[in-house]
Amino acid sequence: MVSPKPDLETRLAEDHHQAIKLWLRLLTCTNLITAEIRTRLRENFETTLPRFDLLAQLERHPEGLRMGELSQRMMVTTGNVTGITDQLEAEGLVRREVDPQDRRSITVKLTPKGQQVFAEMARIHEGWVIELFSGLSAAEKDSLYALLGKLKKHLNHKEARP
């Protein structure tokens, strides 16, 4: 039996820079969590992570969002947002509305059905995330959250860029 090839983070020698090892550990954990969430969304709801993300954005903004805003918030192309919106609209989960102030602009909103479907998905999704982090104690989660917050703050400052 051939053993699986270890990921890059595992293969790094001890003499590699600690920052590189940490960066790879963050990437590995992110990829593992994302893959598990994608699988569970597909198996439990027959949906994708981008569809879930679009519904989540709209749930946070009941007044609706323009297609460009959705694209920016989801960090995907407007073409991708259009395709996802088309699917969700066909399922009755979202609706497009012409902006009364700018008739060229379309706002996307959750329908009542979309609100109900997303609320159930979000409730179950939260349980999955809690389960995936259950290997850490409450104190460890607090520490990790604080450290990642500190890193995020550092990265958001112009001084962090070479």
Short mmCIF file of N, CA and C in Angstrom, two decimals:
data_model
loop_
_atom_site.label_atom_id
_atom_site.label_comp_id
_atom_site.label_asym_id
_atom_site.label_seq_id
_atom_site.Cartn_x
_atom_site.Cartn_y
_atom_site.Cartn_z
N MET A 1 0.84 -1.18 0.00
CA MET A 1 0.00 0.00 0.00
C MET A 1 0.89 1.25 0.00
N VAL A 2 0.58 2.18 -0.88
CA VAL A 2 1.34 3.41 -1.00
C VAL A 2 0.77 4.43 -0.02
N SER A 3 1.63 5.00 0.80
CA SER A 3 1.15 6.01 1.74
C SER A 3 0.94 7.32 0.99
N PRO A 4 -0.07 8.11 1.40
CA PRO A 4 -0.33 9.37 0.71
C PRO A 4 0.85 10.33 0.85
N LYS A 5 1.06 11.09 -0.19
CA LYS A 5 2.14 12.08 -0.19
C LYS A 5 1.77 13.21 0.78
N PRO A 6 2.66 13.53 1.72
CA PRO A 6 2.33 14.60 2.66
C PRO A 6 2.25 15.96 1.96
N ASP A 7 1.45 16.84 2.53
CA ASP A 7 1.33 18.18 1.95
C ASP A 7 2.62 18.96 2.16
N LEU A 8 2.74 20.08 1.45
CA LEU A 8 3.97 20.86 1.49
C LEU A 8 4.32 21.30 2.90
N GLU A 9 3.30 21.68 3.66
CA GLU A 9 3.55 22.15 5.02
C GLU A 9 4.22 21.05 5.85
N THR A 10 3.80 19.81 5.66
CA THR A 10 4.37 18.69 6.40
C THR A 10 5.80 18.39 5.93
N ARG A 11 6.06 18.58 4.64
CA ARG A 11 7.37 18.25 4.07
C ARG A 11 8.46 19.27 4.39
N LEU A 12 8.09 20.44 4.84
CA LEU A 12 9.10 21.47 5.09
C LEU A 12 10.12 21.01 6.14
N ALA A 13 11.35 21.25 5.85
CA ALA A 13 12.42 20.91 6.79
C ALA A 13 12.42 21.91 7.94
N GLU A 14 13.01 21.50 9.03
CA GLU A 14 13.06 22.35 10.23
C GLU A 14 13.76 23.68 10.00
N ASP A 15 14.65 23.74 9.01
CA ASP A 15 15.40 24.98 8.81
C ASP A 15 14.64 26.03 8.01
N HIS A 16 13.41 25.72 7.55
CA HIS A 16 12.64 26.72 6.83
C HIS A 16 12.15 27.80 7.80
N HIS A 17 11.92 28.92 7.26
CA HIS A 17 11.48 30.05 8.08
C HIS A 17 10.16 29.75 8.77
N GLN A 18 10.06 30.17 10.00
CA GLN A 18 8.86 29.95 10.79
C GLN A 18 7.65 30.61 10.13
N ALA A 19 7.83 31.78 9.54
CA ALA A 19 6.71 32.47 8.89
C ALA A 19 6.16 31.66 7.73
N ILE A 20 7.03 31.02 6.95
CA ILE A 20 6.58 30.19 5.83
C ILE A 20 5.79 29.00 6.35
N LYS A 21 6.30 28.37 7.40
CA LYS A 21 5.60 27.23 7.99
C LYS A 21 4.22 27.65 8.52
N LEU A 22 4.17 28.80 9.16
CA LEU A 22 2.90 29.28 9.70
C LEU A 22 1.92 29.59 8.57
N TRP A 23 2.40 30.26 7.53
CA TRP A 23 1.55 30.59 6.38
C TRP A 23 0.99 29.31 5.76
N LEU A 24 1.83 28.30 5.59
CA LEU A 24 1.37 27.04 5.02
C LEU A 24 0.39 26.33 5.94
N ARG A 25 0.60 26.43 7.23
CA ARG A 25 -0.34 25.82 8.19
C ARG A 25 -1.71 26.50 8.09
N LEU A 26 -1.71 27.83 7.98
CA LEU A 26 -2.97 28.56 7.81
C LEU A 26 -3.68 28.13 6.53
N LEU A 27 -2.92 28.04 5.44
CA LEU A 27 -3.50 27.61 4.16
C LEU A 27 -4.07 26.20 4.25
N THR A 28 -3.32 25.30 4.87
CA THR A 28 -3.76 23.91 5.00
C THR A 28 -5.05 23.83 5.80
N CYS A 29 -5.09 24.51 6.93
CA CYS A 29 -6.31 24.49 7.76
C CYS A 29 -7.49 25.10 7.01
N THR A 30 -7.26 26.22 6.34
CA THR A 30 -8.32 26.85 5.56
C THR A 30 -8.84 25.91 4.49
N ASN A 31 -7.93 25.26 3.77
CA ASN A 31 -8.34 24.34 2.71
C ASN A 31 -9.10 23.14 3.25
N LEU A 32 -8.67 22.60 4.39
CA LEU A 32 -9.37 21.46 4.99
C LEU A 32 -10.77 21.84 5.45
N ILE A 33 -10.89 22.98 6.10
CA ILE A 33 -12.20 23.44 6.57
C ILE A 33 -13.12 23.73 5.38
N THR A 34 -12.60 24.44 4.39
CA THR A 34 -13.40 24.78 3.22
C THR A 34 -13.86 23.53 2.48
N ALA A 35 -12.98 22.56 2.31
CA ALA A 35 -13.36 21.32 1.63
C ALA A 35 -14.46 20.59 2.38
N GLU A 36 -14.37 20.55 3.69
CA GLU A 36 -15.40 19.88 4.49
C GLU A 36 -16.74 20.61 4.40
N ILE A 37 -16.71 21.93 4.46
CA ILE A 37 -17.95 22.71 4.35
C ILE A 37 -18.56 22.51 2.96
N ARG A 38 -17.74 22.55 1.91
CA ARG A 38 -18.24 22.32 0.54
C ARG A 38 -18.93 20.96 0.44
N THR A 39 -18.30 19.93 0.98
CA THR A 39 -18.87 18.58 0.93
C THR A 39 -20.20 18.53 1.66
N ARG A 40 -20.24 19.09 2.84
CA ARG A 40 -21.47 19.04 3.64
C ARG A 40 -22.59 19.86 2.99
N LEU A 41 -22.27 21.01 2.41
CA LEU A 41 -23.30 21.80 1.72
C LEU A 41 -23.88 21.00 0.55
N ARG A 42 -23.00 20.34 -0.20
CA ARG A 42 -23.45 19.55 -1.34
C ARG A 42 -24.30 18.37 -0.88
N GLU A 43 -23.83 17.64 0.12
CA GLU A 43 -24.54 16.44 0.58
C GLU A 43 -25.84 16.75 1.30
N ASN A 44 -25.88 17.82 2.07
CA ASN A 44 -27.06 18.13 2.88
C ASN A 44 -28.06 19.04 2.21
N PHE A 45 -27.58 19.92 1.33
CA PHE A 45 -28.47 20.91 0.73
C PHE A 45 -28.42 20.95 -0.79
N GLU A 46 -27.59 20.09 -1.39
CA GLU A 46 -27.41 20.09 -2.84
C GLU A 46 -27.10 21.50 -3.36
N THR A 47 -26.19 22.16 -2.64
CA THR A 47 -25.80 23.51 -3.03
C THR A 47 -24.28 23.64 -2.96
N THR A 48 -23.80 24.78 -3.40
CA THR A 48 -22.36 25.04 -3.42
C THR A 48 -22.01 26.14 -2.43
N LEU A 49 -20.74 26.25 -2.11
CA LEU A 49 -20.28 27.31 -1.22
C LEU A 49 -20.52 28.70 -1.81
N PRO A 50 -20.27 28.93 -3.11
CA PRO A 50 -20.58 30.26 -3.66
C PRO A 50 -22.07 30.62 -3.57
N ARG A 51 -22.95 29.65 -3.76
CA ARG A 51 -24.39 29.92 -3.61
C ARG A 51 -24.71 30.28 -2.16
N PHE A 52 -24.14 29.52 -1.23
CA PHE A 52 -24.33 29.80 0.19
C PHE A 52 -23.81 31.20 0.53
N ASP A 53 -22.63 31.53 0.02
CA ASP A 53 -22.03 32.85 0.28
C ASP A 53 -22.90 33.98 -0.26
N LEU A 54 -23.46 33.81 -1.46
CA LEU A 54 -24.32 34.85 -2.03
C LEU A 54 -25.56 35.04 -1.16
N LEU A 55 -26.18 33.95 -0.75
CA LEU A 55 -27.35 34.05 0.14
C LEU A 55 -26.98 34.73 1.46
N ALA A 56 -25.80 34.41 1.98
CA ALA A 56 -25.34 35.01 3.24
C ALA A 56 -25.16 36.52 3.10
N GLN A 57 -24.59 36.95 1.98
CA GLN A 57 -24.42 38.39 1.73
C GLN A 57 -25.78 39.08 1.71
N LEU A 58 -26.74 38.47 1.03
CA LEU A 58 -28.07 39.09 0.93
C LEU A 58 -28.79 39.07 2.28
N GLU A 59 -28.56 38.05 3.08
CA GLU A 59 -29.19 37.99 4.40
C GLU A 59 -28.67 39.12 5.28
N ARG A 60 -27.40 39.48 5.12
CA ARG A 60 -26.80 40.58 5.90
C ARG A 60 -27.27 41.95 5.41
N HIS A 61 -27.82 41.99 4.21
CA HIS A 61 -28.26 43.25 3.60
C HIS A 61 -29.69 43.09 3.07
N PRO A 62 -30.68 43.15 3.96
CA PRO A 62 -32.06 42.92 3.54
C PRO A 62 -32.56 43.94 2.51
N GLU A 63 -31.90 45.10 2.44
CA GLU A 63 -32.27 46.10 1.44
C GLU A 63 -31.81 45.68 0.05
N GLY A 64 -31.00 44.64 -0.02
CA GLY A 64 -30.50 44.13 -1.29
C GLY A 64 -29.14 44.70 -1.63
N LEU A 65 -28.51 44.07 -2.59
CA LEU A 65 -27.20 44.51 -3.07
C LEU A 65 -27.19 44.51 -4.59
N ARG A 66 -26.45 45.46 -5.15
CA ARG A 66 -26.27 45.47 -6.60
C ARG A 66 -25.31 44.34 -6.98
N MET A 67 -25.39 43.93 -8.23
CA MET A 67 -24.56 42.82 -8.71
C MET A 67 -23.08 43.12 -8.49
N GLY A 68 -22.65 44.35 -8.78
CA GLY A 68 -21.25 44.71 -8.59
C GLY A 68 -20.83 44.63 -7.13
N GLU A 69 -21.73 45.02 -6.22
CA GLU A 69 -21.44 44.93 -4.79
C GLU A 69 -21.29 43.46 -4.37
N LEU A 70 -22.19 42.62 -4.87
CA LEU A 70 -22.09 41.20 -4.57
C LEU A 70 -20.76 40.63 -5.06
N SER A 71 -20.40 40.99 -6.27
CA SER A 71 -19.15 40.53 -6.86
C SER A 71 -17.96 40.94 -5.99
N GLN A 72 -17.95 42.18 -5.58
CA GLN A 72 -16.86 42.70 -4.75
C GLN A 72 -16.81 42.01 -3.39
N ARG A 73 -17.95 41.85 -2.76
CA ARG A 73 -18.00 41.23 -1.43
C ARG A 73 -17.61 39.76 -1.47
N MET A 74 -17.98 39.08 -2.57
CA MET A 74 -17.67 37.66 -2.70
C MET A 74 -16.31 37.40 -3.33
N MET A 75 -15.69 38.47 -3.83
CA MET A 75 -14.38 38.38 -4.48
C MET A 75 -14.41 37.42 -5.68
N VAL A 76 -15.46 37.56 -6.49
CA VAL A 76 -15.60 36.79 -7.73
C VAL A 76 -16.02 37.75 -8.84
N THR A 77 -16.02 37.27 -10.07
CA THR A 77 -16.39 38.13 -11.20
C THR A 77 -17.89 38.38 -11.19
N THR A 78 -18.30 39.47 -11.85
CA THR A 78 -19.73 39.75 -11.98
C THR A 78 -20.41 38.66 -12.80
N GLY A 79 -19.69 38.06 -13.74
CA GLY A 79 -20.24 36.95 -14.51
C GLY A 79 -20.58 35.77 -13.62
N ASN A 80 -19.73 35.49 -12.66
CA ASN A 80 -19.98 34.41 -11.71
C ASN A 80 -21.22 34.73 -10.87
N VAL A 81 -21.32 35.97 -10.39
CA VAL A 81 -22.47 36.38 -9.60
C VAL A 81 -23.75 36.29 -10.43
N THR A 82 -23.68 36.69 -11.69
CA THR A 82 -24.85 36.62 -12.57
C THR A 82 -25.32 35.18 -12.71
N GLY A 83 -24.40 34.25 -12.93
CA GLY A 83 -24.77 32.85 -13.08
C GLY A 83 -25.40 32.28 -11.82
N ILE A 84 -24.82 32.58 -10.68
CA ILE A 84 -25.37 32.10 -9.40
C ILE A 84 -26.73 32.72 -9.15
N THR A 85 -26.85 34.02 -9.42
CA THR A 85 -28.12 34.72 -9.22
C THR A 85 -29.20 34.13 -10.13
N ASP A 86 -28.86 33.83 -11.38
CA ASP A 86 -29.82 33.20 -12.30
C ASP A 86 -30.36 31.91 -11.71
N GLN A 87 -29.47 31.07 -11.18
CA GLN A 87 -29.89 29.79 -10.59
C GLN A 87 -30.80 30.00 -9.38
N LEU A 88 -30.37 30.89 -8.48
CA LEU A 88 -31.14 31.13 -7.25
C LEU A 88 -32.48 31.78 -7.56
N GLU A 89 -32.52 32.62 -8.57
CA GLU A 89 -33.78 33.25 -8.98
C GLU A 89 -34.73 32.20 -9.54
N ALA A 90 -34.21 31.28 -10.35
CA ALA A 90 -35.03 30.21 -10.92
C ALA A 90 -35.62 29.31 -9.83
N GLU A 91 -34.92 29.20 -8.71
CA GLU A 91 -35.40 28.39 -7.58
C GLU A 91 -36.30 29.19 -6.64
N GLY A 92 -36.48 30.48 -6.92
CA GLY A 92 -37.34 31.31 -6.09
C GLY A 92 -36.70 31.78 -4.80
N LEU A 93 -35.37 31.74 -4.72
CA LEU A 93 -34.68 32.14 -3.49
C LEU A 93 -34.27 33.60 -3.48
N VAL A 94 -34.09 34.19 -4.66
CA VAL A 94 -33.75 35.61 -4.77
C VAL A 94 -34.61 36.23 -5.86
N ARG A 95 -34.68 37.56 -5.83
CA ARG A 95 -35.36 38.28 -6.92
C ARG A 95 -34.52 39.50 -7.28
N ARG A 96 -34.64 39.89 -8.53
CA ARG A 96 -33.97 41.10 -9.02
C ARG A 96 -35.00 42.22 -9.05
N GLU A 97 -34.56 43.40 -8.64
CA GLU A 97 -35.42 44.58 -8.69
C GLU A 97 -34.66 45.72 -9.35
N VAL A 98 -35.37 46.47 -10.19
CA VAL A 98 -34.78 47.66 -10.81
C VAL A 98 -34.69 48.73 -9.74
N ASP A 99 -33.55 49.38 -9.64
CA ASP A 99 -33.33 50.46 -8.68
C ASP A 99 -34.14 51.67 -9.14
N PRO A 100 -35.08 52.17 -8.32
CA PRO A 100 -35.90 53.31 -8.74
C PRO A 100 -35.09 54.59 -9.01
N GLN A 101 -33.94 54.75 -8.33
CA GLN A 101 -33.10 55.93 -8.55
C GLN A 101 -32.24 55.80 -9.81
N ASP A 102 -31.94 54.58 -10.21
CA ASP A 102 -31.10 54.34 -11.38
C ASP A 102 -31.61 53.10 -12.09
N ARG A 103 -32.46 53.31 -13.08
CA ARG A 103 -33.14 52.19 -13.75
C ARG A 103 -32.17 51.25 -14.46
N ARG A 104 -30.93 51.66 -14.64
CA ARG A 104 -29.94 50.77 -15.26
C ARG A 104 -29.38 49.78 -14.24
N SER A 105 -29.61 50.05 -12.96
CA SER A 105 -29.03 49.24 -11.89
C SER A 105 -30.04 48.24 -11.35
N ILE A 106 -29.57 47.02 -11.13
CA ILE A 106 -30.41 45.95 -10.60
C ILE A 106 -29.94 45.61 -9.18
N THR A 107 -30.91 45.51 -8.27
CA THR A 107 -30.63 45.10 -6.90
C THR A 107 -31.15 43.68 -6.73
N VAL A 108 -30.38 42.85 -6.03
CA VAL A 108 -30.78 41.47 -5.75
C VAL A 108 -31.15 41.38 -4.28
N LYS A 109 -32.29 40.72 -4.02
CA LYS A 109 -32.78 40.56 -2.65
C LYS A 109 -33.22 39.12 -2.42
N LEU A 110 -33.17 38.70 -1.16
CA LEU A 110 -33.73 37.40 -0.80
C LEU A 110 -35.25 37.46 -0.88
N THR A 111 -35.86 36.40 -1.34
CA THR A 111 -37.31 36.26 -1.28
C THR A 111 -37.65 35.70 0.11
N PRO A 112 -38.92 35.71 0.50
CA PRO A 112 -39.28 35.06 1.77
C PRO A 112 -38.83 33.59 1.80
N LYS A 113 -38.98 32.89 0.68
CA LYS A 113 -38.51 31.50 0.60
C LYS A 113 -37.00 31.45 0.79
N GLY A 114 -36.27 32.38 0.17
CA GLY A 114 -34.82 32.43 0.32
C GLY A 114 -34.40 32.69 1.75
N GLN A 115 -35.15 33.57 2.44
CA GLN A 115 -34.85 33.85 3.85
C GLN A 115 -35.02 32.59 4.69
N GLN A 116 -36.09 31.86 4.42
CA GLN A 116 -36.38 30.64 5.19
C GLN A 116 -35.33 29.56 4.91
N VAL A 117 -35.03 29.34 3.64
CA VAL A 117 -34.05 28.32 3.27
C VAL A 117 -32.67 28.67 3.84
N PHE A 118 -32.27 29.93 3.69
CA PHE A 118 -30.95 30.31 4.20
C PHE A 118 -30.89 30.21 5.72
N ALA A 119 -31.93 30.58 6.42
CA ALA A 119 -31.92 30.51 7.89
C ALA A 119 -31.64 29.08 8.35
N GLU A 120 -32.25 28.11 7.70
CA GLU A 120 -32.02 26.70 8.06
C GLU A 120 -30.59 26.29 7.71
N MET A 121 -30.12 26.67 6.52
CA MET A 121 -28.75 26.34 6.12
C MET A 121 -27.74 26.97 7.08
N ALA A 122 -27.95 28.22 7.44
CA ALA A 122 -27.02 28.94 8.32
C ALA A 122 -26.97 28.30 9.70
N ARG A 123 -28.13 27.87 10.20
CA ARG A 123 -28.18 27.23 11.51
C ARG A 123 -27.34 25.95 11.51
N ILE A 124 -27.50 25.15 10.49
CA ILE A 124 -26.76 23.89 10.40
C ILE A 124 -25.28 24.16 10.11
N HIS A 125 -25.00 25.12 9.25
CA HIS A 125 -23.61 25.51 8.94
C HIS A 125 -22.87 25.91 10.22
N GLU A 126 -23.53 26.68 11.07
CA GLU A 126 -22.90 27.10 12.32
C GLU A 126 -22.50 25.89 13.16
N GLY A 127 -23.37 24.89 13.21
CA GLY A 127 -23.05 23.67 13.94
C GLY A 127 -21.83 22.95 13.38
N TRP A 128 -21.73 22.94 12.05
CA TRP A 128 -20.56 22.31 11.41
C TRP A 128 -19.28 23.03 11.81
N VAL A 129 -19.31 24.36 11.77
CA VAL A 129 -18.11 25.13 12.10
C VAL A 129 -17.72 24.89 13.56
N ILE A 130 -18.70 24.87 14.44
CA ILE A 130 -18.43 24.59 15.85
C ILE A 130 -17.78 23.21 15.98
N GLU A 131 -18.32 22.23 15.26
CA GLU A 131 -17.76 20.88 15.30
C GLU A 131 -16.32 20.85 14.77
N LEU A 132 -16.07 21.55 13.68
CA LEU A 132 -14.73 21.55 13.08
C LEU A 132 -13.68 22.19 13.99
N PHE A 133 -14.10 23.10 14.85
CA PHE A 133 -13.18 23.74 15.79
C PHE A 133 -13.21 23.09 17.17
N SER A 134 -13.92 21.98 17.31
CA SER A 134 -14.08 21.35 18.62
C SER A 134 -12.78 20.75 19.17
N GLY A 135 -11.76 20.63 18.33
CA GLY A 135 -10.46 20.13 18.80
C GLY A 135 -9.69 21.15 19.61
N LEU A 136 -10.20 22.37 19.67
CA LEU A 136 -9.57 23.44 20.45
C LEU A 136 -10.43 23.77 21.66
N SER A 137 -9.79 24.07 22.77
CA SER A 137 -10.52 24.51 23.96
C SER A 137 -11.03 25.94 23.73
N ALA A 138 -11.92 26.39 24.59
CA ALA A 138 -12.42 27.76 24.48
C ALA A 138 -11.26 28.76 24.60
N ALA A 139 -10.34 28.51 25.51
CA ALA A 139 -9.19 29.41 25.68
C ALA A 139 -8.31 29.41 24.44
N GLU A 140 -8.11 28.25 23.84
CA GLU A 140 -7.29 28.17 22.62
C GLU A 140 -7.96 28.91 21.46
N LYS A 141 -9.27 28.77 21.35
CA LYS A 141 -10.00 29.51 20.30
C LYS A 141 -9.89 31.01 20.52
N ASP A 142 -10.01 31.44 21.77
CA ASP A 142 -9.86 32.87 22.09
C ASP A 142 -8.47 33.37 21.71
N SER A 143 -7.45 32.59 22.05
CA SER A 143 -6.07 32.98 21.73
C SER A 143 -5.84 33.03 20.23
N LEU A 144 -6.31 32.02 19.52
CA LEU A 144 -6.15 31.98 18.07
C LEU A 144 -6.86 33.16 17.42
N TYR A 145 -8.07 33.45 17.89
CA TYR A 145 -8.83 34.58 17.36
C TYR A 145 -8.08 35.89 17.58
N ALA A 146 -7.54 36.06 18.77
CA ALA A 146 -6.80 37.29 19.09
C ALA A 146 -5.54 37.41 18.24
N LEU A 147 -4.81 36.32 18.10
CA LEU A 147 -3.57 36.35 17.30
C LEU A 147 -3.87 36.62 15.82
N LEU A 148 -4.89 35.98 15.29
CA LEU A 148 -5.24 36.23 13.89
C LEU A 148 -5.75 37.66 13.70
N GLY A 149 -6.44 38.19 14.70
CA GLY A 149 -6.86 39.59 14.64
C GLY A 149 -5.68 40.54 14.61
N LYS A 150 -4.68 40.23 15.41
CA LYS A 150 -3.46 41.04 15.43
C LYS A 150 -2.76 40.98 14.07
N LEU A 151 -2.68 39.79 13.48
CA LEU A 151 -2.07 39.64 12.16
C LEU A 151 -2.87 40.40 11.11
N LYS A 152 -4.18 40.29 11.17
CA LYS A 152 -5.04 40.99 10.20
C LYS A 152 -4.82 42.50 10.29
N LYS A 153 -4.77 43.02 11.51
CA LYS A 153 -4.55 44.45 11.70
C LYS A 153 -3.21 44.87 11.11
N HIS A 154 -2.19 44.07 11.34
CA HIS A 154 -0.86 44.35 10.80
C HIS A 154 -0.89 44.35 9.28
N LEU A 155 -1.56 43.37 8.69
CA LEU A 155 -1.60 43.25 7.23
C LEU A 155 -2.40 44.38 6.58
N ASN A 156 -3.35 44.93 7.30
CA ASN A 156 -4.17 46.02 6.76
C ASN A 156 -3.45 47.36 6.78
N HIS A 157 -2.34 47.46 7.47
CA HIS A 157 -1.58 48.71 7.51
C HIS A 157 -0.62 48.77 6.33
N LYS A 158 -0.44 49.95 5.79
CA LYS A 158 0.46 50.12 4.65
C LYS A 158 1.88 49.73 4.98
N GLU A 159 2.26 49.85 6.26
CA GLU A 159 3.63 49.51 6.65
C GLU A 159 3.91 48.02 6.44
N ALA A 160 2.88 47.22 6.39
CA ALA A 160 3.07 45.78 6.23
C ALA A 160 3.48 45.42 4.81
N ARG A 161 3.27 46.34 3.87
CA ARG A 161 3.61 46.06 2.47
C ARG A 161 5.03 46.53 2.18
N PRO A 162 5.84 45.66 1.56
CA PRO A 162 7.22 46.06 1.28
C PRO A 162 7.30 47.16 0.24
#
